[in-house]
PDB file of C-alpha atoms and ligand atoms in Angstrom:
ATOM      1  CA  UNK A   1     -21.774 -10.752 -12.738  1.00  0.00           C
ATOM      2  CA  UNK A   2     -19.025 -13.176 -11.705  1.00  0.00           C
ATOM      3  CA  UNK A   3     -20.783 -16.151 -10.120  1.00  0.00           C
ATOM      4  CA  UNK A   4     -17.934 -18.595  -9.709  1.00  0.00           C
ATOM      5  CA  UNK A   5     -14.240 -19.016 -10.381  1.00  0.00           C
ATOM      6  CA  UNK A   6     -15.049 -21.143 -13.421  1.00  0.00           C
ATOM      7  CA  UNK A   7     -16.420 -17.991 -15.085  1.00  0.00           C
ATOM      8  CA  UNK A   8     -12.838 -16.756 -15.210  1.00  0.00           C
ATOM      9  CA  UNK A   9     -10.129 -17.783 -17.631  1.00  0.00           C
ATOM     10  CA  UNK A  10      -6.508 -17.225 -16.568  1.00  0.00           C
ATOM     11  CA  UNK A  11      -4.540 -15.229 -19.148  1.00  0.00           C
ATOM     12  CA  UNK A  12      -1.135 -14.496 -17.608  1.00  0.00           C
ATOM     13  CA  UNK A  13       0.677 -14.256 -14.266  1.00  0.00           C
ATOM     14  CA  UNK A  14       1.042 -10.596 -13.273  1.00  0.00           C
ATOM     15  CA  UNK A  15       3.218 -11.116 -10.229  1.00  0.00           C
ATOM     16  CA  UNK A  16       3.891 -12.784  -6.909  1.00  0.00           C
ATOM     17  CA  UNK A  17       3.573 -11.387  -3.407  1.00  0.00           C
ATOM     18  CA  UNK A  18       3.735 -12.799   0.085  1.00  0.00           C
ATOM     19  CA  UNK A  19       1.792 -16.028   0.004  1.00  0.00           C
ATOM     20  CA  UNK A  20      -0.001 -15.282  -3.206  1.00  0.00           C
ATOM     21  CA  UNK A  21      -0.009 -14.945  -6.954  1.00  0.00           C
ATOM     22  CA  UNK A  22      -1.841 -12.366  -9.036  1.00  0.00           C
ATOM     23  CA  UNK A  23      -3.209 -13.369 -12.453  1.00  0.00           C
ATOM     24  CA  UNK A  24      -4.718 -11.418 -15.282  1.00  0.00           C
ATOM     25  CA  UNK A  25      -8.055 -13.118 -16.008  1.00  0.00           C
ATOM     26  CA  UNK A  26     -10.998 -12.757 -18.354  1.00  0.00           C
ATOM     27  CA  UNK A  27     -14.681 -13.306 -17.706  1.00  0.00           C
ATOM     28  CA  UNK A  28     -15.685 -15.919 -20.297  1.00  0.00           C
ATOM     29  CA  UNK A  29     -19.198 -14.454 -20.610  1.00  0.00           C
ATOM     30  CA  UNK A  30     -18.571 -10.710 -20.821  1.00  0.00           C
ATOM     31  CA  UNK A  31     -14.873 -10.878 -21.809  1.00  0.00           C
ATOM     32  CA  UNK A  32     -14.119  -8.165 -19.215  1.00  0.00           C
ATOM     33  CA  UNK A  33     -10.597  -8.347 -17.810  1.00  0.00           C
ATOM     34  CA  UNK A  34      -9.807  -8.502 -14.062  1.00  0.00           C
ATOM     35  CA  UNK A  35      -6.918  -9.217 -11.721  1.00  0.00           C
ATOM     36  CA  UNK A  36      -7.275 -12.383  -9.624  1.00  0.00           C
ATOM     37  CA  UNK A  37      -5.249 -12.658  -6.432  1.00  0.00           C
ATOM     38  CA  UNK A  38      -4.938 -16.206  -5.114  1.00  0.00           C
ATOM     39  CA  UNK A  39      -3.773 -16.537  -1.507  1.00  0.00           C
ATOM     40  CA  UNK A  40      -2.555 -19.983  -0.398  1.00  0.00           C
ATOM     41  CA  UNK A  41      -2.950 -21.122   3.184  1.00  0.00           C
ATOM     42  CA  UNK A  42      -1.315 -24.159   4.723  1.00  0.00           C
ATOM     43  CA  UNK A  43      -3.051 -26.170   7.457  1.00  0.00           C
ATOM     44  CA  UNK A  44      -1.370 -24.161  10.197  1.00  0.00           C
ATOM     45  CA  UNK A  45      -2.821 -20.958   8.934  1.00  0.00           C
ATOM     46  CA  UNK A  46      -6.522 -21.600   9.679  1.00  0.00           C
ATOM     47  CA  UNK A  47      -6.818 -18.675  12.085  1.00  0.00           C
ATOM     48  CA  UNK A  48      -5.150 -16.258   9.701  1.00  0.00           C
ATOM     49  CA  UNK A  49      -7.304 -17.559   6.898  1.00  0.00           C
ATOM     50  CA  UNK A  50     -10.438 -16.889   8.919  1.00  0.00           C
ATOM     51  CA  UNK A  51      -9.213 -13.369   9.631  1.00  0.00           C
ATOM     52  CA  UNK A  52      -8.571 -12.709   5.950  1.00  0.00           C
ATOM     53  CA  UNK A  53     -11.969 -14.115   5.010  1.00  0.00           C
ATOM     54  CA  UNK A  54     -13.621 -11.706   7.477  1.00  0.00           C
ATOM     55  CA  UNK A  55     -11.645  -8.791   6.109  1.00  0.00           C
ATOM     56  CA  UNK A  56     -12.695  -9.835   2.621  1.00  0.00           C
ATOM     57  CA  UNK A  57     -16.293  -9.097   3.603  1.00  0.00           C
ATOM     58  CA  UNK A  58     -15.303  -5.529   4.471  1.00  0.00           C
ATOM     59  CA  UNK A  59     -13.263  -5.292   1.286  1.00  0.00           C
ATOM     60  CA  UNK A  60     -16.348  -5.950  -0.835  1.00  0.00           C
ATOM     61  CA  UNK A  61     -18.118  -2.948   0.700  1.00  0.00           C
ATOM     62  CA  UNK A  62     -15.300  -0.571  -0.170  1.00  0.00           C
ATOM     63  CA  UNK A  63     -16.296   1.572  -3.128  1.00  0.00           C
ATOM     64  CA  UNK A  64     -14.116   4.563  -3.963  1.00  0.00           C
ATOM     65  CA  UNK A  65     -12.438   5.813  -7.121  1.00  0.00           C
ATOM     66  CA  UNK A  66      -9.225   6.036  -5.076  1.00  0.00           C
ATOM     67  CA  UNK A  67      -9.220   2.400  -3.945  1.00  0.00           C
ATOM     68  CA  UNK A  68      -8.808  -0.660  -6.187  1.00  0.00           C
ATOM     69  CA  UNK A  69     -12.234  -2.280  -6.374  1.00  0.00           C
ATOM     70  CA  UNK A  70     -12.677  -5.853  -5.144  1.00  0.00           C
ATOM     71  CA  UNK A  71     -15.615  -7.381  -7.006  1.00  0.00           C
ATOM     72  CA  UNK A  72     -15.832 -10.860  -5.534  1.00  0.00           C
ATOM     73  CA  UNK A  73     -14.112 -13.269  -3.150  1.00  0.00           C
ATOM     74  CA  UNK A  74     -14.159 -17.056  -3.604  1.00  0.00           C
ATOM     75  CA  UNK A  75     -12.963 -20.060  -1.600  1.00  0.00           C
ATOM     76  CA  UNK A  76     -11.490 -23.050  -3.335  1.00  0.00           C
ATOM     77  CA  UNK A  77     -11.678 -26.691  -2.265  1.00  0.00           C
ATOM     78  CA  UNK A  78      -7.922 -26.604  -1.743  1.00  0.00           C
ATOM     79  CA  UNK A  79      -8.338 -23.849   0.859  1.00  0.00           C
ATOM     80  CA  UNK A  80      -7.166 -20.904  -1.231  1.00  0.00           C
ATOM     81  CA  UNK A  81      -8.869 -17.529  -1.058  1.00  0.00           C
ATOM     82  CA  UNK A  82      -9.360 -15.797  -4.401  1.00  0.00           C
ATOM     83  CA  UNK A  83      -9.983 -12.085  -4.813  1.00  0.00           C
ATOM     84  CA  UNK A  84     -11.352 -10.752  -8.079  1.00  0.00           C
ATOM     85  CA  UNK A  85     -10.171  -7.166  -8.462  1.00  0.00           C
ATOM     86  CA  UNK A  86     -10.271  -4.325 -10.902  1.00  0.00           C
ATOM     87  CA  UNK A  87      -7.314  -4.827 -13.266  1.00  0.00           C
ATOM     88  CA  UNK A  88      -4.778  -2.006 -13.046  1.00  0.00           C
ATOM     89  CA  UNK A  89      -3.077  -2.105 -16.460  1.00  0.00           C
ATOM     90  CA  UNK A  90       0.026  -0.086 -15.679  1.00  0.00           C
ATOM     91  CA  UNK A  91       1.134  -2.086 -12.639  1.00  0.00           C
ATOM     92  CA  UNK A  92       2.395  -0.582  -9.412  1.00  0.00           C
ATOM     93  CA  UNK A  93       4.322   2.467  -8.311  1.00  0.00           C
ATOM     94  CA  UNK A  94       7.093   0.036  -7.414  1.00  0.00           C
ATOM     95  CA  UNK A  95       7.397  -1.011 -11.064  1.00  0.00           C
ATOM     96  CA  UNK A  96       7.160   2.630 -12.167  1.00  0.00           C
ATOM     97  CA  UNK A  97       9.994   3.666  -9.846  1.00  0.00           C
ATOM     98  CA  UNK A  98      12.194   0.898 -11.227  1.00  0.00           C
ATOM     99  CA  UNK A  99      11.742   2.257 -14.752  1.00  0.00           C
ATOM    100  CA  UNK A 100      11.590   5.989 -14.190  1.00  0.00           C
ATOM    101  CA  UNK A 101      13.677   6.085 -11.010  1.00  0.00           C
ATOM    102  CA  UNK A 102      12.628   9.615  -9.983  1.00  0.00           C
ATOM    103  CA  UNK A 103       9.273  11.300 -10.449  1.00  0.00           C
ATOM    104  CA  UNK A 104       8.773  15.055 -10.957  1.00  0.00           C
ATOM    105  CA  UNK A 105       7.171  16.898  -8.052  1.00  0.00           C
ATOM    106  CA  UNK A 106       3.939  17.624  -9.921  1.00  0.00           C
ATOM    107  CA  UNK A 107       3.446  13.903 -10.492  1.00  0.00           C
ATOM    108  CA  UNK A 108       4.229  13.207  -6.827  1.00  0.00           C
ATOM    109  CA  UNK A 109       1.660  15.877  -5.902  1.00  0.00           C
ATOM    110  CA  UNK A 110      -1.067  14.099  -7.891  1.00  0.00           C
ATOM    111  CA  UNK A 111      -0.129  10.733  -6.369  1.00  0.00           C
ATOM    112  CA  UNK A 112      -0.220  12.277  -2.892  1.00  0.00           C
ATOM    113  CA  UNK A 113      -3.637  13.808  -3.521  1.00  0.00           C
ATOM    114  CA  UNK A 114      -5.138  10.514  -4.679  1.00  0.00           C
ATOM    115  CA  UNK A 115      -3.636   8.452  -1.876  1.00  0.00           C
ATOM    116  CA  UNK A 116      -4.729  10.942   0.781  1.00  0.00           C
ATOM    117  CA  UNK A 117      -8.270  10.918  -0.641  1.00  0.00           C
ATOM    118  CA  UNK A 118      -8.239   7.119  -0.650  1.00  0.00           C
ATOM    119  CA  UNK A 119      -7.040   7.093   2.947  1.00  0.00           C
ATOM    120  CA  UNK A 120      -9.700   9.636   3.905  1.00  0.00           C
ATOM    121  CA  UNK A 121     -12.320   7.265   2.493  1.00  0.00           C
ATOM    122  CA  UNK A 122     -10.881   4.200   4.274  1.00  0.00           C
ATOM    123  CA  UNK A 123     -10.301   6.006   7.568  1.00  0.00           C
ATOM    124  CA  UNK A 124     -13.855   7.337   7.355  1.00  0.00           C
ATOM    125  CA  UNK A 125     -14.984   3.705   7.284  1.00  0.00           C
ATOM    126  CA  UNK A 126     -12.778   3.016  10.303  1.00  0.00           C
ATOM    127  CA  UNK A 127     -10.399   0.991   8.159  1.00  0.00           C
ATOM    128  CA  UNK A 128      -6.646   1.200   8.714  1.00  0.00           C
ATOM    129  CA  UNK A 129      -4.809   0.160   5.562  1.00  0.00           C
ATOM    130  CA  UNK A 130      -1.697  -0.962   7.405  1.00  0.00           C
ATOM    131  CA  UNK A 131       0.494  -1.622   4.370  1.00  0.00           C
ATOM    132  CA  UNK A 132       0.913   1.522   2.274  1.00  0.00           C
ATOM    133  CA  UNK A 133       4.016   0.987   0.100  1.00  0.00           C
ATOM    134  CA  UNK A 134       4.884   1.393  -3.600  1.00  0.00           C
ATOM    135  CA  UNK A 135       3.810  -2.137  -4.617  1.00  0.00           C
ATOM    136  CA  UNK A 136       0.355  -1.538  -3.137  1.00  0.00           C
ATOM    137  CA  UNK A 137      -0.264   1.671  -5.073  1.00  0.00           C
ATOM    138  CA  UNK A 138      -1.491   0.615  -8.498  1.00  0.00           C
ATOM    139  CA  UNK A 139      -1.881   2.549 -11.741  1.00  0.00           C
ATOM    140  CA  UNK A 140      -4.671   2.020 -14.281  1.00  0.00           C
ATOM    141  CA  UNK A 141      -4.722   2.617 -18.040  1.00  0.00           C
ATOM    142  CA  UNK A 142      -5.614   6.286 -17.515  1.00  0.00           C
ATOM    143  CA  UNK A 143      -2.557   6.740 -15.297  1.00  0.00           C
ATOM    144  CA  UNK A 144      -4.678   7.057 -12.140  1.00  0.00           C
ATOM    145  CA  UNK A 145      -3.168   5.795  -8.881  1.00  0.00           C
ATOM    146  CA  UNK A 146      -5.327   3.787  -6.470  1.00  0.00           C
ATOM    147  CA  UNK A 147      -4.715   2.093  -3.140  1.00  0.00           C
ATOM    148  CA  UNK A 148      -4.736  -1.726  -3.196  1.00  0.00           C
ATOM    149  CA  UNK A 149      -4.448  -4.593  -0.765  1.00  0.00           C
ATOM    150  CA  UNK A 150      -5.631  -3.390   2.588  1.00  0.00           C
ATOM    151  CA  UNK A 151      -5.971  -6.218   5.055  1.00  0.00           C
ATOM    152  CA  UNK A 152      -5.009  -8.759   2.456  1.00  0.00           C
ATOM    153  CA  UNK A 153      -1.299  -8.168   2.173  1.00  0.00           C
ATOM    154  CA  UNK A 154      -0.426  -7.748   5.816  1.00  0.00           C
ATOM    155  CA  UNK A 155      -0.444 -11.493   6.370  1.00  0.00           C
ATOM    156  CA  UNK A 156       2.856 -13.146   5.769  1.00  0.00           C
ATOM    157  CA  UNK A 157       2.389 -16.788   4.850  1.00  0.00           C
ATOM    158  CA  UNK A 158       5.700 -18.592   4.684  1.00  0.00           C
ATOM    159  CA  UNK A 159       6.111 -18.974   0.952  1.00  0.00           C
ATOM    160  CA  UNK A 160       8.596 -16.310  -0.001  1.00  0.00           C
ATOM    161  CA  UNK A 161      11.659 -15.493   2.071  1.00  0.00           C
ATOM    162  CA  UNK A 162       9.975 -14.315   5.271  1.00  0.00           C
ATOM    163  CA  UNK A 163      12.738 -11.874   6.176  1.00  0.00           C
ATOM    164  CA  UNK A 164      12.708 -10.262   2.769  1.00  0.00           C
ATOM    165  CA  UNK A 165       8.928 -10.001   2.874  1.00  0.00           C
ATOM    166  CA  UNK A 166       9.035  -8.369   6.261  1.00  0.00           C
ATOM    167  CA  UNK A 167      11.748  -5.938   5.159  1.00  0.00           C
ATOM    168  CA  UNK A 168       9.552  -4.921   2.259  1.00  0.00           C
ATOM    169  CA  UNK A 169       6.714  -4.061   4.552  1.00  0.00           C
ATOM    170  CA  UNK A 170       8.584  -2.828   7.628  1.00  0.00           C
ATOM    171  CA  UNK A 171      10.507  -0.293   5.608  1.00  0.00           C
ATOM    172  CA  UNK A 172       7.344   1.832   5.418  1.00  0.00           C
ATOM    173  CA  UNK A 173       6.165   1.262   8.991  1.00  0.00           C
ATOM    174  CA  UNK A 174       5.811   4.126  11.436  1.00  0.00           C
ATOM    175  CA  UNK A 175       7.990   4.303  14.572  1.00  0.00           C
ATOM    176  CA  UNK A 176       4.987   3.476  16.782  1.00  0.00           C
ATOM    177  CA  UNK A 177       4.354   0.276  14.827  1.00  0.00           C
ATOM    178  CA  UNK A 178       7.981  -0.793  14.755  1.00  0.00           C
ATOM    179  CA  UNK A 179       8.428  -0.119  18.470  1.00  0.00           C
ATOM    180  CA  UNK A 180       5.096   0.494  20.222  1.00  0.00           C
ATOM    181  CA  UNK A 181       6.625   0.522  23.706  1.00  0.00           C
ATOM    182  CA  UNK A 182       9.049   3.274  22.923  1.00  0.00           C
ATOM    183  CA  UNK A 183       6.807   5.478  20.841  1.00  0.00           C
ATOM    184  CA  UNK A 184       3.388   5.419  22.483  1.00  0.00           C
ATOM    185  CA  UNK A 185       3.052   2.745  25.099  1.00  0.00           C
ATOM    186  CA  UNK A 186       0.966   0.780  22.613  1.00  0.00           C
ATOM    187  CA  UNK A 187      -1.891   3.262  22.258  1.00  0.00           C
ATOM    188  CA  UNK A 188      -1.660   4.404  18.627  1.00  0.00           C
ATOM    189  CA  UNK A 189      -4.874   4.011  16.627  1.00  0.00           C
ATOM    190  CA  UNK A 190      -3.161   2.935  13.392  1.00  0.00           C
ATOM    191  CA  UNK A 191      -4.614   5.675  11.205  1.00  0.00           C
ATOM    192  CA  UNK A 192      -1.572   7.872  11.653  1.00  0.00           C
ATOM    193  CA  UNK A 193       0.633   4.907  10.704  1.00  0.00           C
ATOM    194  CA  UNK A 194      -0.835   5.062   7.185  1.00  0.00           C
ATOM    195  CA  UNK A 195       0.101   8.752   6.994  1.00  0.00           C
ATOM    196  CA  UNK A 196       3.709   7.974   7.973  1.00  0.00           C
ATOM    197  CA  UNK A 197       3.938   5.281   5.290  1.00  0.00           C
ATOM    198  CA  UNK A 198       2.621   7.737   2.701  1.00  0.00           C
ATOM    199  CA  UNK A 199       5.375  10.190   3.681  1.00  0.00           C
ATOM    200  CA  UNK A 200       8.073   7.560   3.136  1.00  0.00           C
ATOM    201  CA  UNK A 201       6.572   6.609  -0.262  1.00  0.00           C
ATOM    202  CA  UNK A 202       6.416  10.250  -1.460  1.00  0.00           C
ATOM    203  CA  UNK A 203       9.994  10.859  -0.420  1.00  0.00           C
ATOM    204  CA  UNK A 204      11.063   7.723  -2.269  1.00  0.00           C
ATOM    205  CA  UNK A 205       9.232   8.918  -5.408  1.00  0.00           C
ATOM    206  CA  UNK A 206      11.088  12.220  -5.319  1.00  0.00           C
ATOM    207  CA  UNK A 207      14.604  11.024  -4.463  1.00  0.00           C
ATOM    208  CA  UNK A 208      14.391   7.788  -6.458  1.00  0.00           C
ATOM    209  CA  UNK A 209      15.449   5.364  -3.753  1.00  0.00           C
ATOM    210  CA  UNK A 210      14.330   4.196  -0.352  1.00  0.00           C
ATOM    211  CA  UNK A 211      14.877   7.397   1.646  1.00  0.00           C
ATOM    212  CA  UNK A 212      16.606   6.155   4.778  1.00  0.00           C
ATOM    213  CA  UNK A 213      20.150   7.329   4.293  1.00  0.00           C
ATOM    214  CA  UNK A 214      23.383   5.813   5.463  1.00  0.00           C
ATOM    215  CA  UNK A 215      22.139   2.252   5.241  1.00  0.00           C
ATOM    216  CA  UNK A 216      23.916   1.242   2.054  1.00  0.00           C
ATOM    217  CA  UNK A 217      22.500  -0.683  -0.883  1.00  0.00           C
ATOM    218  CA  UNK A 218      21.164  -3.700   0.985  1.00  0.00           C
ATOM    219  CA  UNK A 219      20.543  -2.672   4.571  1.00  0.00           C
ATOM    220  CA  UNK A 220      20.209  -5.462   7.066  1.00  0.00           C
ATOM    221  CA  UNK A 221      17.140  -5.975   9.101  1.00  0.00           C
ATOM    222  CA  UNK A 222      18.506  -4.684  12.403  1.00  0.00           C
ATOM    223  CA  UNK A 223      19.910  -1.517  10.850  1.00  0.00           C
ATOM    224  CA  UNK A 224      16.593  -0.761   9.194  1.00  0.00           C
ATOM    225  CA  UNK A 225      14.556  -1.260  12.355  1.00  0.00           C
ATOM    226  CA  UNK A 226      17.016   0.828  14.380  1.00  0.00           C
ATOM    227  CA  UNK A 227      16.903   3.619  11.860  1.00  0.00           C
ATOM    228  CA  UNK A 228      13.096   3.786  11.928  1.00  0.00           C
ATOM    229  CA  UNK A 229      13.026   3.592  15.718  1.00  0.00           C
ATOM    230  CA  UNK A 230      15.555   6.316  16.180  1.00  0.00           C
ATOM    231  CA  UNK A 231      13.832   8.239  13.454  1.00  0.00           C
ATOM    232  CA  UNK A 232      16.916  10.232  12.666  1.00  0.00           C
ATOM    233  CA  UNK A 233      17.793   9.279   9.178  1.00  0.00           C
ATOM    234  CA  UNK A 234      14.940  10.381   6.950  1.00  0.00           C
ATOM    235  CA  UNK A 235      16.296  13.258   4.923  1.00  0.00           C
ATOM    236  CA  UNK A 236      14.112  15.540   2.823  1.00  0.00           C
ATOM    237  CA  UNK A 237      16.135  16.981  -0.077  1.00  0.00           C
ATOM    238  CA  UNK A 238      17.027  20.684   0.084  1.00  0.00           C
ATOM    239  CA  UNK A 239      16.113  21.021  -3.579  1.00  0.00           C
ATOM    240  CA  UNK A 240      12.475  20.044  -3.010  1.00  0.00           C
ATOM    241  CA  UNK A 241       9.900  22.847  -2.947  1.00  0.00           C
ATOM    242  CA  UNK A 242       8.821  24.299   0.410  1.00  0.00           C
ATOM    243  CA  UNK A 243       5.337  22.778  -0.130  1.00  0.00           C
ATOM    244  CA  UNK A 244       6.726  19.298  -0.616  1.00  0.00           C
ATOM    245  CA  UNK A 245       9.024  19.639   2.367  1.00  0.00           C
ATOM    246  CA  UNK A 246       6.319  20.855   4.717  1.00  0.00           C
ATOM    247  CA  UNK A 247       3.827  18.203   3.525  1.00  0.00           C
ATOM    248  CA  UNK A 248       6.259  15.344   3.985  1.00  0.00           C
ATOM    249  CA  UNK A 249       7.353  16.723   7.349  1.00  0.00           C
ATOM    250  CA  UNK A 250       3.702  16.568   8.512  1.00  0.00           C
ATOM    251  CA  UNK A 251       3.611  12.898   7.424  1.00  0.00           C
ATOM    252  CA  UNK A 252       6.951  11.997   8.974  1.00  0.00           C
ATOM    253  CA  UNK A 253       6.299  13.549  12.359  1.00  0.00           C
ATOM    254  CA  UNK A 254       7.754  10.963  14.748  1.00  0.00           C
ATOM    255  CA  UNK A 255       5.135  11.469  17.454  1.00  0.00           C
ATOM    256  CA  UNK A 256       1.930  10.044  15.932  1.00  0.00           C
ATOM    257  CA  UNK A 257      -0.226  12.350  18.060  1.00  0.00           C
ATOM    258  CA  UNK A 258       1.331  15.385  16.376  1.00  0.00           C
ATOM    259  CA  UNK A 259       1.356  13.913  12.842  1.00  0.00           C
ATOM    260  CA  UNK A 260      -1.000  15.346  10.205  1.00  0.00           C
ATOM    261  CA  UNK A 261      -4.395  13.654   9.806  1.00  0.00           C
ATOM    262  CA  UNK A 262      -5.795  12.962   6.348  1.00  0.00           C
ATOM    263  CA  UNK A 263      -8.258  15.841   6.756  1.00  0.00           C
ATOM    264  CA  UNK A 264      -5.471  18.265   7.573  1.00  0.00           C
ATOM    265  CA  UNK A 265      -3.298  16.985   4.711  1.00  0.00           C
ATOM    266  CA  UNK A 266      -6.098  17.379   2.170  1.00  0.00           C
ATOM    267  CA  UNK A 267      -6.056  21.114   2.848  1.00  0.00           C
ATOM    268  CA  UNK A 268      -2.295  21.363   2.277  1.00  0.00           C
ATOM    269  CA  UNK A 269      -1.126  23.354  -0.788  1.00  0.00           C
ATOM    270  CA  UNK A 270       1.097  20.476  -1.946  1.00  0.00           C
ATOM    271  CA  UNK A 271      -1.915  18.307  -2.816  1.00  0.00           C
ATOM    272  CA  UNK A 272      -3.925  21.207  -4.238  1.00  0.00           C
ATOM    273  CA  UNK A 273      -1.548  22.226  -7.027  1.00  0.00           C
ATOM    274  CA  UNK A 274      -3.480  20.479  -9.745  1.00  0.00           C
ATOM    275  CA  UNK A 275      -7.206  20.236  -9.154  1.00  0.00           C
TER     276      UNK A 275
HETATM  277  P1  ATP B   1       2.512  -7.923  -0.710  1.00  0.00           P
HETATM  278  O1  ATP B   1       2.185  -9.377  -0.747  1.00  0.00           O
HETATM  279  O2  ATP B   1       3.287  -7.531   0.481  1.00  0.00           O
HETATM  280  O3  ATP B   1       1.303  -7.073  -0.957  1.00  0.00           O
HETATM  281  P2  ATP B   1       3.137  -7.258  -3.346  1.00  0.00           P
HETATM  282  O4  ATP B   1       2.221  -6.070  -3.272  1.00  0.00           O
HETATM  283  O5  ATP B   1       4.367  -7.128  -4.148  1.00  0.00           O
HETATM  284  O6  ATP B   1       3.529  -7.677  -1.907  1.00  0.00           O
HETATM  285  P3  ATP B   1       0.888  -8.706  -4.459  1.00  0.00           P
HETATM  286  O7  ATP B   1      -0.056  -7.771  -3.803  1.00  0.00           O
HETATM  287  O8  ATP B   1       0.577 -10.155  -4.394  1.00  0.00           O
HETATM  288  O9  ATP B   1       2.359  -8.524  -3.892  1.00  0.00           O
HETATM  289  O10 ATP B   1       1.023  -8.279  -5.966  1.00  0.00           O
HETATM  290  C1  ATP B   1       1.876  -8.963  -6.854  1.00  0.00           C
HETATM  291  C2  ATP B   1       2.013  -8.156  -8.123  1.00  0.00           C
HETATM  292  O11 ATP B   1       0.767  -8.074  -8.788  1.00  0.00           O
HETATM  293  C3  ATP B   1       2.475  -6.737  -7.866  1.00  0.00           C
HETATM  294  O12 ATP B   1       3.529  -6.478  -8.765  1.00  0.00           O
HETATM  295  C4  ATP B   1       1.315  -5.852  -8.227  1.00  0.00           C
HETATM  296  O13 ATP B   1       1.791  -4.736  -8.944  1.00  0.00           O
HETATM  297  C5  ATP B   1       0.446  -6.742  -9.134  1.00  0.00           C
HETATM  298  N1  ATP B   1      -0.981  -6.519  -8.860  1.00  0.00           N
HETATM  299  C6  ATP B   1      -1.623  -6.718  -7.688  1.00  0.00           C
HETATM  300  N2  ATP B   1      -2.923  -6.409  -7.783  1.00  0.00           N
HETATM  301  C7  ATP B   1      -3.129  -5.996  -9.058  1.00  0.00           C
HETATM  302  C8  ATP B   1      -4.277  -5.499  -9.795  1.00  0.00           C
HETATM  303  N3  ATP B   1      -5.482  -5.370  -9.216  1.00  0.00           N
HETATM  304  N4  ATP B   1      -4.103  -5.158 -11.082  1.00  0.00           N
HETATM  305  C9  ATP B   1      -2.886  -5.258 -11.654  1.00  0.00           C
HETATM  306  N5  ATP B   1      -1.774  -5.695 -11.042  1.00  0.00           N
HETATM  307  C10 ATP B   1      -1.884  -6.060  -9.749  1.00  0.00           C
HETATM  308 MG1   MG B   2       0.278  -6.031  -2.737  1.00  0.00          MG
END
């Protein structure tokens, strides 16, 4: 029912990401509330823009209760791309972790179940998310977690500090994405990369901080990349339940060929605690 951008009235700024701003908006006719993500592209970014526009077509066909719904995509005269999305009232898991710091295992179990089901849906459509991280897992008014931003957020347009932006995303990347030569000769399909990222996110939820140890408060770029490549520094706490430990170990298997698939993970007891 949203025919053009002029149907929407901007209410507030929700936040900023790489190359874009997210607004809370209202449909003037129906007064329904949505989130509007506006991505800016400079003249040099025509190719990337085209790529995003193509991905936007796929995005509109995605329809799952575990994935944030994209209702419409608009171009502006200035060259921006605007995505009208379901508004997720309670923000992201990133915001939640800043307030609550650590989440109880039962909550982490429910998050894991929803994200795995969302990934099963996307992977079933041959879509690799490519950027699973706390700021892309959003929470609605009912407290339900959904996956947001596939395809849209992986493009870094030089607005924010590029290094910082890349750190934010690389921190959750699988070894085979960080160093394809070393980890698979460049053959990984990408699906298992999403599973790795989920493992890092779940560990972060449980321990309350980014789970690579020994890197200090503000790790530098090289140290972070090395740590992921060497794959030696992800520590699962001894105090976690055996279910949690075995689930996360299946996600954080360094060799992507041996890593758990979404179908396997959906049968794991850790995600079947609360049905
Ligand atoms: P990246 O650009 O790498 O994805 P990011 O996820 O932090 O980084 P955005 O996706 O642009 O950046 O999101 C900016 C902010 O807007 C985030 O804090 C996110 O929680 C919020 N946000 C994004 N989409 C929605 C939505 N549909 N409903 C509510 N809040 C949203
Ligand atoms: Mg995002």
